[in-house]
C-alpha positions as a printed NumPy array, in Angstrom:
array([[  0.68 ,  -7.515, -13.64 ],
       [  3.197,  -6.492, -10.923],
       [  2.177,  -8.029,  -7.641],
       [  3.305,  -7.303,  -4.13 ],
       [  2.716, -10.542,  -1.414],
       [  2.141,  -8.779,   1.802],
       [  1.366, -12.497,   3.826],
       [  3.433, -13.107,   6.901],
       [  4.894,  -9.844,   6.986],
       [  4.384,  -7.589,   9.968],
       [  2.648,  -3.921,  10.25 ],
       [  6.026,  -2.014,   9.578],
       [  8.005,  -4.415,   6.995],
       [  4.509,  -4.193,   4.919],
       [  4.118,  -0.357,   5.223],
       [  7.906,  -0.366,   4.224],
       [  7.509,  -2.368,   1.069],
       [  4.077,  -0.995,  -0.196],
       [  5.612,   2.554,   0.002],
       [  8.996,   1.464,  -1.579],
       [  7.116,  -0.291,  -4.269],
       [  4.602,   2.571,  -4.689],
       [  7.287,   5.   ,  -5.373],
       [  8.79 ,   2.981,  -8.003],
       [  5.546,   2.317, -10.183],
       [  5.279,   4.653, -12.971],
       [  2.55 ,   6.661, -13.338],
       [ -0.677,   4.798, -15.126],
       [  0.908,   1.512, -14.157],
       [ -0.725,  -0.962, -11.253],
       [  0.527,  -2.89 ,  -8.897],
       [ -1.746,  -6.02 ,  -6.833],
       [ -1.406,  -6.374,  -3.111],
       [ -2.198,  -9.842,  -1.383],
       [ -2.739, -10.357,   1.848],
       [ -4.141, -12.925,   3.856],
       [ -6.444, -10.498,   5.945],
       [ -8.088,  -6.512,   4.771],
       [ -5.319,  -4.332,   3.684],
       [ -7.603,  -1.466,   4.939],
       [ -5.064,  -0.05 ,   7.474],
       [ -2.351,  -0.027,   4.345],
       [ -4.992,   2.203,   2.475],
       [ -5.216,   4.75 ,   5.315],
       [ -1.561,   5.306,   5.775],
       [ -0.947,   4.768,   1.695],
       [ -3.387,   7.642,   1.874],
       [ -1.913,   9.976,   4.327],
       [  1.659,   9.65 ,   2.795],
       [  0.886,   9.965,  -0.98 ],
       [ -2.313,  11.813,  -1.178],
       [ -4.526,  11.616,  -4.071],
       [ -2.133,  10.206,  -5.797],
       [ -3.998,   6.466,  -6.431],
       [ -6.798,   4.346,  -7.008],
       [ -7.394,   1.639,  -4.733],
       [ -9.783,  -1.435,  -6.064],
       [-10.35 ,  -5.074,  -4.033],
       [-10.81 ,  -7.655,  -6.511],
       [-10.974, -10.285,  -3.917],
       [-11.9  , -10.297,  -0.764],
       [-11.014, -13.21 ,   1.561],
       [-11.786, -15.019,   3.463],
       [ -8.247, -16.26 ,   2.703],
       [ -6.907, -13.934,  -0.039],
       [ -7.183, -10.182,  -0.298],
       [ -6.267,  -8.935,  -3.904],
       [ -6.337,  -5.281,  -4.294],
       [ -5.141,  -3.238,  -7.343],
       [ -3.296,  -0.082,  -6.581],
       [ -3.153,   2.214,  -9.807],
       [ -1.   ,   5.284,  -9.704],
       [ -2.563,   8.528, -10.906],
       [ -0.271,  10.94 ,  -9.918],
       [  3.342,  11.764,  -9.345],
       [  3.684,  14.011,  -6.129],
       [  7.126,  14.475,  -3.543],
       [  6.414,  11.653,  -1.217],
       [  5.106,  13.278,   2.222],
       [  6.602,  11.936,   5.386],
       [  4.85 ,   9.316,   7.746],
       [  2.808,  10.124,  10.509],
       [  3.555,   9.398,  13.414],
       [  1.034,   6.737,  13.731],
       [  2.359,   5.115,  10.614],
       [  3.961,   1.048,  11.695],
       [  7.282,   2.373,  10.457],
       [  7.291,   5.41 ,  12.753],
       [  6.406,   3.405,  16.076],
       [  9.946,   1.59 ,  15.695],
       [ 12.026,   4.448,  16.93 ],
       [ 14.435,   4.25 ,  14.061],
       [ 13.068,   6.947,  11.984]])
């Protein structure tokens, strides 16, 4: 299982990654996120930018881990971020 360590990364390097790494899985193929607090906010903006286009599971939930599998269901041209996306707030996009 592919995983993706989100801990000690900030807002924008996480958003960064988890869409980078999103776009690369193949479709039917999953892809665990862990974090050391609730992904939640990464769900919301995962959700605005790629639309119904996963599944997202917690198979733990802290206190000190979050593990959540991301499943891709569909393949879709990616949609921009919004602006109140971490990646947009930085100015350089």
């Amino acid at each position: 299982m592919a995983e993706l360590c989100l801990q000690g990364l900030d807002d924008c390097a996480a958003h960064e990654r988890l869409l980078a790494r999103f776009d690369a899985l193949p479709l039917g193929h999953s892809l665990d996120l862990l974090a050391a607090d609730d992904p939640q906010p990464l769900f919301f903006q995962l959700a605005s930018a790629r639309p119904g286009q996963f599944d997202w599971r917690y198979l733990e939930q802290g206190p000190t881990l979050w593990r959540v599998r991301l499943l891709r269901l569909a393949e879709a041209p990616p949609r921009p971020c919004q602006e109140s996306c971490p990646c947009s707030l930085r100015g350089d996009r």
